[in-house]
Amino acid sequence: MMGTRSRTRMFALAFLAAASLGLSACSGAAPDSKTALPDVKNLPQGVNEHPQLPKDSSSDDSCDPLRSYKPSASKSAKEIKAIIKRGRLRVGVDQTTYLMGYRDPATGKMDGFDVRVAREIAKDLLGDASKIQFVAMTSADREPALENHDVDLVVRTMTINCDRWKNIGFSGEYYAAAQKVLVPNSSDVKDPESDLKGHKVCAAKGSTSINRIKDWGAKPVSVHDWTDCMILIQQGDVDAMTTDDVILAGMAAQDPNTHVIDKALSAEPYGVGANKDDVDLIKYVNHTLDRIRKDGTWEKIYGDTLAKTLGKAKPPKPKYGR
């Protein structure tokens, strides 16, 4: 039997997909998000209005978080040989974030910026971009999955910071994101840091975004996945959601009743995560990331997935020497 959380997520995705397909065209105007929803609210499982916030690692300067290992194309390490013997690369991804990691309803295949980056790693490592096993996971699942070797890599909008380096390893930065806030079009919030005091703001459990909510005097609400935040906004249960701009861009692109406030609240450099002991695998990932920066693949992936919503961009320059 399908659980409440699964039914809720299916509802959220169906609603967002309907918005992206322009079902409002039959009325000539965008529908009101509240009246378009059922009369009975269906709260996502795992909503917590009094979350235990994780330690704020944003001010941890005990390391240079962007400094990774020098790239290497060697496949001699035991962790790489194990992947080659298995014949597939296991990668943790998101499957609910439009533009970054999602299942395309038209093809049934995984797609998005992160997914295409992961396929490039598989192509170099195994000679075939299709030799990849995607493992869908939440933000909170990412580090445990790597620590337990449940996956080889995580390519899931994961911010590099010193606190996470204590538990896992990272590639060099492959995308430069920024934390922003999404609100309904009816909202009068202009500046999140001053206008959200006393308001409920949603973020995913295990993300770096949730700690900053309390600094604004807002009330943090945690959920399992970003689509759960969108459900709460659509139902009027929270006033805003906050995470990285690339995630919010996908949400806003699917629901015309929302918009992203154009104020960057923090830098969120993305890295490919790995088990901290798999140093040679991280070096190989950096080899692939260097390759796609130099041969134009990064720009093509960005152009096909994010450029239309976020405008022009260049790949960030990596730092090595760890």
mmCIF file of C-alpha atoms in Angstrom:
data_model
loop_
_atom_site.group_PDB
_atom_site.id
_atom_site.type_symbol
_atom_site.label_atom_id
_atom_site.label_comp_id
_atom_site.label_asym_id
_atom_site.label_seq_id
_atom_site.Cartn_x
_atom_site.Cartn_y
_atom_site.Cartn_z
ATOM 1 C CA MET A 1 0.000 0.000 0.000
ATOM 2 C CA MET A 2 1.245 3.473 -0.829
ATOM 3 C CA GLY A 3 2.132 5.483 2.288
ATOM 4 C CA THR A 4 1.033 9.023 3.092
ATOM 5 C CA ARG A 5 4.408 10.473 2.189
ATOM 6 C CA SER A 6 4.396 8.778 -1.229
ATOM 7 C CA ARG A 7 0.845 9.922 -1.989
ATOM 8 C CA THR A 8 1.774 13.456 -0.933
ATOM 9 C CA ARG A 9 4.845 13.587 -3.130
ATOM 10 C CA MET A 10 2.927 12.217 -6.099
ATOM 11 C CA PHE A 11 0.337 14.931 -5.565
ATOM 12 C CA ALA A 12 3.014 17.622 -5.363
ATOM 13 C CA LEU A 13 4.759 16.470 -8.500
ATOM 14 C CA ALA A 14 1.486 16.124 -10.377
ATOM 15 C CA PHE A 15 0.483 19.637 -9.410
ATOM 16 C CA LEU A 16 3.845 21.135 -10.327
ATOM 17 C CA ALA A 17 3.909 19.260 -13.616
ATOM 18 C CA ALA A 18 0.431 20.542 -14.416
ATOM 19 C CA ALA A 19 1.597 24.070 -13.777
ATOM 20 C CA SER A 20 4.608 23.614 -16.042
ATOM 21 C CA LEU A 21 2.430 22.245 -18.818
ATOM 22 C CA GLY A 22 0.297 25.367 -18.715
ATOM 23 C CA LEU A 23 -3.042 23.898 -17.716
ATOM 24 C CA SER A 24 -4.080 27.397 -16.710
ATOM 25 C CA ALA A 25 -4.330 28.224 -20.421
ATOM 26 C CA CYS A 26 -7.896 26.933 -20.553
ATOM 27 C CA SER A 27 -8.973 29.815 -18.327
ATOM 28 C CA GLY A 28 -6.589 32.356 -19.863
ATOM 29 C CA ALA A 29 -4.953 33.071 -16.504
ATOM 30 C CA ALA A 30 -2.818 31.301 -13.918
ATOM 31 C CA PRO A 31 -4.936 29.530 -11.303
ATOM 32 C CA ASP A 32 -4.873 30.601 -7.703
ATOM 33 C CA SER A 33 -2.663 28.012 -5.989
ATOM 34 C CA LYS A 34 -4.874 27.732 -2.918
ATOM 35 C CA THR A 35 -8.164 27.263 -4.748
ATOM 36 C CA ALA A 36 -6.537 24.799 -7.153
ATOM 37 C CA LEU A 37 -5.811 22.437 -4.258
ATOM 38 C CA PRO A 38 -8.193 20.000 -2.562
ATOM 39 C CA ASP A 39 -10.324 21.270 0.320
ATOM 40 C CA VAL A 40 -8.766 18.693 2.651
ATOM 41 C CA LYS A 41 -5.115 19.359 3.449
ATOM 42 C CA ASN A 42 -2.690 16.482 3.133
ATOM 43 C CA LEU A 43 0.374 17.383 5.160
ATOM 44 C CA PRO A 44 3.593 15.652 4.119
ATOM 45 C CA GLN A 45 4.923 13.070 6.538
ATOM 46 C CA GLY A 46 7.833 14.374 8.596
ATOM 47 C CA VAL A 47 6.783 18.039 8.872
ATOM 48 C CA ASN A 48 8.374 19.450 12.032
ATOM 49 C CA GLU A 49 7.538 22.953 13.245
ATOM 50 C CA HIS A 50 10.025 22.663 16.116
ATOM 51 C CA PRO A 51 13.033 21.035 14.447
ATOM 52 C CA GLN A 52 16.259 20.266 16.260
ATOM 53 C CA LEU A 53 18.587 22.410 14.185
ATOM 54 C CA PRO A 54 21.955 20.963 13.193
ATOM 55 C CA LYS A 55 25.161 22.645 14.233
ATOM 56 C CA ASP A 56 25.699 25.774 12.154
ATOM 57 C CA SER A 57 28.853 25.097 10.170
ATOM 58 C CA SER A 58 28.698 28.213 7.994
ATOM 59 C CA SER A 59 31.296 30.041 10.079
ATOM 60 C CA ASP A 60 33.672 27.066 10.390
ATOM 61 C CA ASP A 61 36.962 28.239 8.902
ATOM 62 C CA SER A 62 39.069 25.344 10.161
ATOM 63 C CA CYS A 63 39.915 24.407 6.573
ATOM 64 C CA ASP A 64 39.755 25.655 3.033
ATOM 65 C CA PRO A 65 36.605 23.744 2.065
ATOM 66 C CA LEU A 66 37.026 24.240 -1.686
ATOM 67 C CA ARG A 67 40.504 22.726 -1.770
ATOM 68 C CA SER A 68 40.242 19.161 -3.073
ATOM 69 C CA TYR A 69 42.679 16.521 -4.336
ATOM 70 C CA LYS A 70 44.721 16.898 -7.513
ATOM 71 C CA PRO A 71 42.995 15.177 -10.483
ATOM 72 C CA SER A 72 44.191 11.757 -11.591
ATOM 73 C CA ALA A 73 43.024 9.457 -14.396
ATOM 74 C CA SER A 74 44.441 6.346 -12.684
ATOM 75 C CA LYS A 75 42.028 3.441 -12.211
ATOM 76 C CA SER A 76 44.350 1.334 -10.065
ATOM 77 C CA ALA A 77 42.823 2.071 -6.651
ATOM 78 C CA LYS A 78 40.793 -0.706 -5.005
ATOM 79 C CA GLU A 79 37.610 1.398 -4.751
ATOM 80 C CA ILE A 80 37.751 2.113 -8.498
ATOM 81 C CA LYS A 81 38.510 -1.520 -9.380
ATOM 82 C CA ALA A 82 35.468 -2.549 -7.321
ATOM 83 C CA ILE A 83 33.243 -0.223 -9.367
ATOM 84 C CA ILE A 84 34.678 -1.509 -12.644
ATOM 85 C CA LYS A 85 34.177 -5.129 -11.556
ATOM 86 C CA ARG A 86 30.587 -4.355 -10.542
ATOM 87 C CA GLY A 87 29.999 -2.768 -13.944
ATOM 88 C CA ARG A 88 28.022 0.212 -12.701
ATOM 89 C CA LEU A 89 28.554 3.386 -10.715
ATOM 90 C CA ARG A 90 26.150 3.875 -7.787
ATOM 91 C CA VAL A 91 25.269 7.547 -7.413
ATOM 92 C CA GLY A 92 22.990 9.238 -4.879
ATOM 93 C CA VAL A 93 20.784 11.848 -6.543
ATOM 94 C CA ASP A 94 17.573 13.760 -6.120
ATOM 95 C CA GLN A 95 14.595 12.726 -8.236
ATOM 96 C CA THR A 96 12.191 15.487 -7.204
ATOM 97 C CA THR A 97 14.085 18.702 -8.065
ATOM 98 C CA TYR A 98 13.237 19.975 -11.524
ATOM 99 C CA LEU A 99 16.295 21.145 -13.520
ATOM 100 C CA MET A 100 18.819 19.478 -11.168
ATOM 101 C CA GLY A 101 17.680 15.893 -10.562
ATOM 102 C CA TYR A 102 14.270 14.613 -11.595
ATOM 103 C CA ARG A 103 12.506 11.876 -13.533
ATOM 104 C CA ASP A 104 11.322 13.239 -16.876
ATOM 105 C CA PRO A 105 7.628 12.263 -17.177
ATOM 106 C CA ALA A 106 7.890 12.234 -20.979
ATOM 107 C CA THR A 107 10.725 9.690 -21.114
ATOM 108 C CA GLY A 108 10.680 8.079 -17.670
ATOM 109 C CA LYS A 109 14.439 8.701 -17.461
ATOM 110 C CA MET A 110 16.419 10.655 -14.890
ATOM 111 C CA ASP A 111 17.590 14.078 -16.051
ATOM 112 C CA GLY A 112 18.902 17.399 -14.769
ATOM 113 C CA PHE A 113 22.213 19.162 -14.286
ATOM 114 C CA ASP A 114 23.430 16.894 -11.458
ATOM 115 C CA VAL A 115 22.272 13.757 -13.253
ATOM 116 C CA ARG A 116 24.136 14.692 -16.436
ATOM 117 C CA VAL A 117 27.326 15.441 -14.474
ATOM 118 C CA ALA A 118 27.036 11.994 -12.856
ATOM 119 C CA ARG A 119 26.659 10.375 -16.282
ATOM 120 C CA GLU A 120 29.898 12.048 -17.441
ATOM 121 C CA ILE A 121 31.739 10.443 -14.514
ATOM 122 C CA ALA A 122 30.304 7.032 -15.419
ATOM 123 C CA LYS A 123 31.278 7.561 -19.076
ATOM 124 C CA ASP A 124 34.928 8.208 -18.187
ATOM 125 C CA LEU A 125 35.130 5.532 -15.511
ATOM 126 C CA LEU A 126 33.264 2.702 -17.261
ATOM 127 C CA GLY A 127 33.258 3.778 -20.908
ATOM 128 C CA ASP A 128 29.472 4.105 -20.971
ATOM 129 C CA ALA A 129 27.326 6.885 -19.499
ATOM 130 C CA SER A 130 24.444 4.445 -19.030
ATOM 131 C CA LYS A 131 26.395 2.187 -16.664
ATOM 132 C CA ILE A 132 25.044 4.007 -13.649
ATOM 133 C CA GLN A 133 22.659 3.139 -10.846
ATOM 134 C CA PHE A 134 20.824 6.150 -9.461
ATOM 135 C CA VAL A 135 19.819 5.984 -5.803
ATOM 136 C CA ALA A 136 17.191 8.562 -4.851
ATOM 137 C CA MET A 137 17.797 10.160 -1.453
ATOM 138 C CA THR A 138 16.908 13.137 0.704
ATOM 139 C CA SER A 139 19.357 15.818 1.861
ATOM 140 C CA ALA A 140 19.658 14.132 5.253
ATOM 141 C CA ASP A 141 20.475 10.769 3.614
ATOM 142 C CA ARG A 142 23.553 11.965 1.747
ATOM 143 C CA GLU A 143 26.320 11.757 4.339
ATOM 144 C CA PRO A 144 25.190 8.471 5.960
ATOM 145 C CA ALA A 145 24.924 6.850 2.512
ATOM 146 C CA LEU A 146 28.531 7.788 1.753
ATOM 147 C CA GLU A 147 29.857 6.872 5.196
ATOM 148 C CA ASN A 148 28.204 3.435 4.933
ATOM 149 C CA HIS A 149 29.299 2.910 1.314
ATOM 150 C CA ASP A 150 25.685 2.494 0.234
ATOM 151 C CA VAL A 151 26.638 4.548 -2.831
ATOM 152 C CA ASP A 152 29.956 5.390 -4.471
ATOM 153 C CA LEU A 153 29.215 9.075 -4.989
ATOM 154 C CA VAL A 154 26.562 11.680 -4.249
ATOM 155 C CA VAL A 155 25.779 14.316 -6.885
ATOM 156 C CA ARG A 156 22.866 16.065 -5.229
ATOM 157 C CA THR A 157 23.134 19.863 -4.758
ATOM 158 C CA MET A 158 25.580 19.263 -1.903
ATOM 159 C CA THR A 159 27.329 22.274 -0.378
ATOM 160 C CA ILE A 160 31.018 21.854 0.418
ATOM 161 C CA ASN A 161 31.969 22.979 3.932
ATOM 162 C CA CYS A 162 34.575 22.170 6.580
ATOM 163 C CA ASP A 163 32.135 20.400 8.876
ATOM 164 C CA ARG A 164 31.150 17.935 6.152
ATOM 165 C CA TRP A 165 34.806 17.344 5.254
ATOM 166 C CA LYS A 166 35.181 15.762 8.713
ATOM 167 C CA ASN A 167 32.846 12.938 7.682
ATOM 168 C CA ILE A 168 33.100 12.649 3.889
ATOM 169 C CA GLY A 169 35.269 13.782 0.988
ATOM 170 C CA PHE A 170 34.521 16.218 -1.837
ATOM 171 C CA SER A 171 35.531 16.894 -5.386
ATOM 172 C CA GLY A 172 36.433 20.381 -6.447
ATOM 173 C CA GLU A 173 33.524 22.804 -6.859
ATOM 174 C CA TYR A 174 31.460 22.027 -9.961
ATOM 175 C CA TYR A 175 28.665 24.586 -9.501
ATOM 176 C CA ALA A 176 28.430 27.905 -7.641
ATOM 177 C CA ALA A 177 24.943 28.207 -6.154
ATOM 178 C CA ALA A 178 23.521 30.769 -3.691
ATOM 179 C CA GLN A 179 20.865 30.526 -1.004
ATOM 180 C CA LYS A 180 17.678 32.469 -1.797
ATOM 181 C CA VAL A 181 14.002 32.503 -0.779
ATOM 182 C CA LEU A 182 10.839 31.569 -2.684
ATOM 183 C CA VAL A 183 7.461 33.092 -1.753
ATOM 184 C CA PRO A 184 3.920 33.155 -3.185
ATOM 185 C CA ASN A 185 3.240 35.978 -5.641
ATOM 186 C CA SER A 186 0.791 37.403 -3.103
ATOM 187 C CA SER A 187 3.552 37.831 -0.497
ATOM 188 C CA ASP A 188 4.764 41.300 0.502
ATOM 189 C CA VAL A 189 8.184 39.989 1.524
ATOM 190 C CA LYS A 190 10.935 41.920 -0.277
ATOM 191 C CA ASP A 191 13.965 41.375 1.956
ATOM 192 C CA PRO A 192 14.011 37.930 3.602
ATOM 193 C CA GLU A 193 16.420 38.959 6.335
ATOM 194 C CA SER A 194 14.134 41.727 7.586
ATOM 195 C CA ASP A 195 10.618 40.864 6.383
ATOM 196 C CA LEU A 196 10.283 37.244 7.528
ATOM 197 C CA LYS A 197 10.464 37.825 11.280
ATOM 198 C CA GLY A 198 7.768 35.741 12.949
ATOM 199 C CA HIS A 199 6.859 33.978 9.671
ATOM 200 C CA LYS A 200 7.081 30.242 9.051
ATOM 201 C CA VAL A 201 9.833 29.345 6.590
ATOM 202 C CA CYS A 202 10.371 25.836 5.243
ATOM 203 C CA ALA A 203 13.654 24.061 4.512
ATOM 204 C CA ALA A 204 14.773 20.450 4.132
ATOM 205 C CA LYS A 205 16.124 18.544 7.096
ATOM 206 C CA GLY A 206 19.871 18.099 6.777
ATOM 207 C CA SER A 207 20.381 21.107 4.493
ATOM 208 C CA THR A 208 22.684 24.038 5.199
ATOM 209 C CA SER A 209 19.765 26.437 4.662
ATOM 210 C CA ILE A 210 17.714 25.664 7.751
ATOM 211 C CA ASN A 211 20.080 27.240 10.282
ATOM 212 C CA ARG A 212 19.890 30.687 8.690
ATOM 213 C CA ILE A 213 16.120 30.844 9.171
ATOM 214 C CA LYS A 214 16.501 31.421 12.905
ATOM 215 C CA ASP A 215 18.933 34.298 12.258
ATOM 216 C CA TRP A 216 16.107 36.185 10.523
ATOM 217 C CA GLY A 217 13.776 35.790 13.506
ATOM 218 C CA ALA A 218 11.619 33.472 11.384
ATOM 219 C CA LYS A 219 10.141 30.154 12.508
ATOM 220 C CA PRO A 220 11.880 27.187 10.872
ATOM 221 C CA VAL A 221 9.787 24.285 9.605
ATOM 222 C CA SER A 222 11.668 21.182 8.444
ATOM 223 C CA VAL A 223 10.545 18.550 5.930
ATOM 224 C CA HIS A 224 12.075 15.538 4.197
ATOM 225 C CA ASP A 225 12.142 16.937 0.637
ATOM 226 C CA TRP A 226 11.838 20.262 -1.167
ATOM 227 C CA THR A 227 8.603 19.225 -2.852
ATOM 228 C CA ASP A 228 7.133 18.932 0.645
ATOM 229 C CA CYS A 229 7.996 22.614 1.203
ATOM 230 C CA MET A 230 6.148 23.525 -1.976
ATOM 231 C CA ILE A 231 3.065 21.638 -0.793
ATOM 232 C CA LEU A 232 3.110 23.640 2.445
ATOM 233 C CA ILE A 233 3.399 26.916 0.525
ATOM 234 C CA GLN A 234 0.565 25.959 -1.817
ATOM 235 C CA GLN A 235 -1.654 25.076 1.135
ATOM 236 C CA GLY A 236 -0.771 28.264 3.033
ATOM 237 C CA ASP A 237 0.896 26.387 5.898
ATOM 238 C CA VAL A 238 4.200 28.270 5.561
ATOM 239 C CA ASP A 239 5.003 31.732 4.217
ATOM 240 C CA ALA A 240 8.228 30.950 2.343
ATOM 241 C CA MET A 241 10.827 28.315 1.598
ATOM 242 C CA THR A 242 14.575 28.727 1.409
ATOM 243 C CA THR A 243 17.321 26.757 -0.266
ATOM 244 C CA ASP A 244 19.730 27.149 -3.163
ATOM 245 C CA ASP A 245 18.745 29.236 -6.168
ATOM 246 C CA VAL A 246 18.952 26.330 -8.626
ATOM 247 C CA ILE A 247 16.419 24.316 -6.606
ATOM 248 C CA LEU A 248 14.087 27.286 -6.192
ATOM 249 C CA ALA A 249 14.353 28.115 -9.898
ATOM 250 C CA GLY A 250 12.972 24.676 -10.720
ATOM 251 C CA MET A 251 10.115 25.128 -8.248
ATOM 252 C CA ALA A 252 9.156 28.563 -9.571
ATOM 253 C CA ALA A 253 9.370 27.337 -13.179
ATOM 254 C CA GLN A 254 6.671 24.782 -12.372
ATOM 255 C CA ASP A 255 4.344 26.910 -10.256
ATOM 256 C CA PRO A 256 3.546 30.343 -11.751
ATOM 257 C CA ASN A 257 1.986 31.438 -8.436
ATOM 258 C CA THR A 258 5.443 31.715 -6.840
ATOM 259 C CA HIS A 259 8.647 33.634 -7.427
ATOM 260 C CA VAL A 260 12.226 33.735 -6.147
ATOM 261 C CA ILE A 261 13.402 36.863 -4.324
ATOM 262 C CA ASP A 262 16.555 37.994 -6.099
ATOM 263 C CA LYS A 263 18.790 38.444 -3.070
ATOM 264 C CA ALA A 264 21.673 36.028 -2.473
ATOM 265 C CA LEU A 265 21.924 35.197 1.225
ATOM 266 C CA SER A 266 24.982 32.956 1.113
ATOM 267 C CA ALA A 267 27.353 31.194 -1.262
ATOM 268 C CA GLU A 268 26.641 27.479 -1.733
ATOM 269 C CA PRO A 269 29.502 25.774 -3.619
ATOM 270 C CA TYR A 270 28.499 22.304 -4.853
ATOM 271 C CA GLY A 271 30.844 19.328 -4.798
ATOM 272 C CA VAL A 272 30.556 15.651 -5.632
ATOM 273 C CA GLY A 273 30.565 13.739 -2.344
ATOM 274 C CA ALA A 274 32.422 10.477 -1.670
ATOM 275 C CA ASN A 275 33.509 8.356 1.272
ATOM 276 C CA LYS A 276 36.407 10.184 2.922
ATOM 277 C CA ASP A 277 38.688 7.141 2.501
ATOM 278 C CA ASP A 278 38.082 6.950 -1.271
ATOM 279 C CA VAL A 279 40.683 9.585 -2.093
ATOM 280 C CA ASP A 280 41.639 8.044 -5.442
ATOM 281 C CA LEU A 281 38.000 7.983 -6.524
ATOM 282 C CA ILE A 282 37.724 11.693 -5.661
ATOM 283 C CA LYS A 283 40.861 12.338 -7.717
ATOM 284 C CA TYR A 284 39.250 10.535 -10.640
ATOM 285 C CA VAL A 285 36.051 12.572 -10.287
ATOM 286 C CA ASN A 286 38.180 15.724 -10.386
ATOM 287 C CA HIS A 287 39.749 14.389 -13.590
ATOM 288 C CA THR A 288 36.285 14.150 -15.164
ATOM 289 C CA LEU A 289 35.224 17.566 -13.875
ATOM 290 C CA ASP A 290 38.402 19.087 -15.327
ATOM 291 C CA ARG A 291 37.639 17.409 -18.634
ATOM 292 C CA ILE A 292 34.060 18.730 -18.899
ATOM 293 C CA ARG A 293 35.227 22.245 -17.989
ATOM 294 C CA LYS A 294 37.834 22.232 -20.739
ATOM 295 C CA ASP A 295 35.989 20.494 -23.592
ATOM 296 C CA GLY A 296 32.768 22.521 -23.385
ATOM 297 C CA THR A 297 30.640 19.741 -21.885
ATOM 298 C CA TRP A 298 29.911 21.764 -18.734
ATOM 299 C CA GLU A 299 28.558 24.672 -20.794
ATOM 300 C CA LYS A 300 26.436 22.299 -22.863
ATOM 301 C CA ILE A 301 24.954 20.637 -19.781
ATOM 302 C CA TYR A 302 24.252 24.030 -18.228
ATOM 303 C CA GLY A 303 22.756 25.353 -21.448
ATOM 304 C CA ASP A 304 20.431 22.376 -21.794
ATOM 305 C CA THR A 305 19.215 22.441 -18.184
ATOM 306 C CA LEU A 306 19.664 25.729 -16.306
ATOM 307 C CA ALA A 307 20.489 28.565 -18.708
ATOM 308 C CA LYS A 308 16.898 29.326 -19.717
ATOM 309 C CA THR A 309 15.923 29.918 -16.085
ATOM 310 C CA LEU A 310 19.146 31.262 -14.545
ATOM 311 C CA GLY A 311 20.907 32.963 -17.444
ATOM 312 C CA LYS A 312 24.515 32.622 -18.557
ATOM 313 C CA ALA A 313 27.176 31.040 -16.341
ATOM 314 C CA LYS A 314 30.711 29.679 -16.432
ATOM 315 C CA PRO A 315 32.071 26.692 -14.527
ATOM 316 C CA PRO A 316 33.785 27.624 -11.254
ATOM 317 C CA LYS A 317 37.550 27.272 -11.123
ATOM 318 C CA PRO A 318 38.626 24.366 -8.932
ATOM 319 C CA LYS A 319 41.183 24.499 -6.117
ATOM 320 C CA TYR A 320 43.577 21.618 -5.423
ATOM 321 C CA GLY A 321 46.351 20.786 -2.978
ATOM 322 C CA ARG A 322 44.578 18.935 -0.157
#
